[in-house]
Amino acid sequence: MKKTVRIAALMLVLVMTVFVLASCGNKPKGEYTAKVEIAGQSVETTYDFGGKNYTCTVKTTFLGTVNTEVTEGTYEIIEAEDGSLEIALTVDDKTSTFTYEKADEYIKIGGVQYNKVK
């Protein structure tokens, strides 16, 4: 009896481990950035993901003036009906959904590639 309970407990732990690893595999973690520069003017967007929260910092340089906007919110990775992934970004009860792709060194949100910084 003890051996059966021990085997069942071990199997339960293994199944739970698989589910935990599978559930966090596609979530972004850390800081990702993308920069577009044209004729000395630029827009740099940085996403910092941690837990279920994110911070988006947009730094715009135009004619020598630097403007920085910071937005904080929550996010959720959603699997679409066709198997592709989407990311839902929520700020102040307003949610926007974009296509999402994750690789080791970058993520893509809405087709824009953000490279991993840290």
Short mmCIF file of C-alpha atoms in Angstrom, two decimals, residues 23-110:
data_model
loop_
_atom_site.label_atom_id
_atom_site.label_comp_id
_atom_site.label_asym_id
_atom_site.label_seq_id
_atom_site.Cartn_x
_atom_site.Cartn_y
_atom_site.Cartn_z
CA SER A 23 2.35 27.13 -18.93
CA CYS A 24 5.30 29.53 -18.71
CA GLY A 25 7.19 28.53 -21.86
CA ASN A 26 5.79 31.27 -24.10
CA LYS A 27 5.71 34.09 -21.58
CA PRO A 28 8.22 36.89 -22.05
CA LYS A 29 10.56 37.54 -19.17
CA GLY A 30 12.96 40.45 -18.90
CA GLU A 31 13.56 43.50 -21.06
CA TYR A 32 13.12 43.75 -24.85
CA THR A 33 13.75 46.77 -27.06
CA ALA A 34 13.30 47.98 -30.67
CA LYS A 35 14.66 51.19 -32.17
CA VAL A 36 13.86 52.95 -35.44
CA GLU A 37 16.15 55.77 -36.55
CA ILE A 38 15.76 58.00 -39.59
CA ALA A 39 17.91 61.08 -40.31
CA GLY A 40 18.98 61.45 -36.69
CA GLN A 41 15.43 61.19 -35.36
CA SER A 42 14.47 58.05 -33.47
CA VAL A 43 11.82 56.12 -31.59
CA GLU A 44 12.95 53.48 -29.10
CA THR A 45 10.36 51.23 -27.48
CA THR A 46 11.26 49.02 -24.52
CA TYR A 47 9.05 46.41 -22.88
CA ASP A 48 9.97 45.09 -19.43
CA PHE A 49 8.03 41.95 -18.47
CA GLY A 50 7.84 40.51 -14.97
CA GLY A 51 5.18 38.19 -13.58
CA LYS A 52 1.86 39.26 -15.11
CA ASN A 53 2.87 42.93 -15.35
CA TYR A 54 4.75 44.92 -17.94
CA THR A 55 6.18 48.40 -18.38
CA CYS A 56 6.40 50.00 -21.82
CA THR A 57 8.80 52.94 -22.25
CA VAL A 58 8.72 54.92 -25.51
CA LYS A 59 11.62 57.35 -25.99
CA THR A 60 11.20 59.72 -28.96
CA THR A 61 14.01 61.97 -30.17
CA PHE A 62 12.91 64.69 -32.62
CA LEU A 63 14.95 67.76 -33.54
CA GLY A 64 17.10 67.36 -30.43
CA THR A 65 14.15 67.09 -28.07
CA VAL A 66 13.75 63.85 -26.13
CA ASN A 67 10.27 62.83 -24.98
CA THR A 68 9.74 59.76 -22.78
CA GLU A 69 6.38 58.12 -22.08
CA VAL A 70 5.96 55.23 -19.64
CA THR A 71 2.91 52.94 -19.55
CA GLU A 72 2.31 50.16 -17.04
CA GLY A 73 -0.21 47.36 -17.25
CA THR A 74 -0.82 43.65 -17.28
CA TYR A 75 -0.49 41.10 -20.07
CA GLU A 76 -1.76 37.66 -20.99
CA ILE A 77 -0.58 35.21 -23.66
CA ILE A 78 -3.53 33.67 -25.51
CA GLU A 79 -3.58 30.77 -27.96
CA ALA A 80 -5.80 31.60 -30.94
CA GLU A 81 -8.11 29.06 -32.57
CA ASP A 82 -5.58 28.43 -35.36
CA GLY A 83 -2.82 27.64 -32.83
CA SER A 84 -0.98 30.94 -33.20
CA LEU A 85 -0.23 33.07 -30.15
CA GLU A 86 -1.54 36.51 -29.24
CA ILE A 87 -0.63 38.90 -26.45
CA ALA A 88 -3.33 40.94 -24.72
CA LEU A 89 -1.96 44.14 -23.16
CA THR A 90 -4.25 45.81 -20.62
CA VAL A 91 -3.90 49.39 -19.33
CA ASP A 92 -6.62 51.04 -17.23
CA ASP A 93 -9.23 48.36 -18.14
CA LYS A 94 -8.55 48.84 -21.89
CA THR A 95 -7.17 45.75 -23.63
CA SER A 96 -5.38 45.64 -26.98
CA THR A 97 -4.52 42.30 -28.62
CA PHE A 98 -1.59 41.73 -30.98
CA THR A 99 0.05 38.78 -32.71
CA TYR A 100 2.87 37.34 -30.59
CA GLU A 101 5.95 35.24 -31.21
CA LYS A 102 8.78 34.32 -28.83
CA ALA A 103 12.31 33.11 -29.55
CA ASP A 104 15.38 32.85 -27.33
CA GLU A 105 16.78 36.30 -28.16
CA TYR A 106 13.69 38.26 -29.22
CA ILE A 107 9.91 38.57 -29.15
CA LYS A 108 7.58 39.90 -31.84
CA ILE A 109 4.53 41.93 -30.89
CA GLY A 110 2.28 42.94 -33.76
#
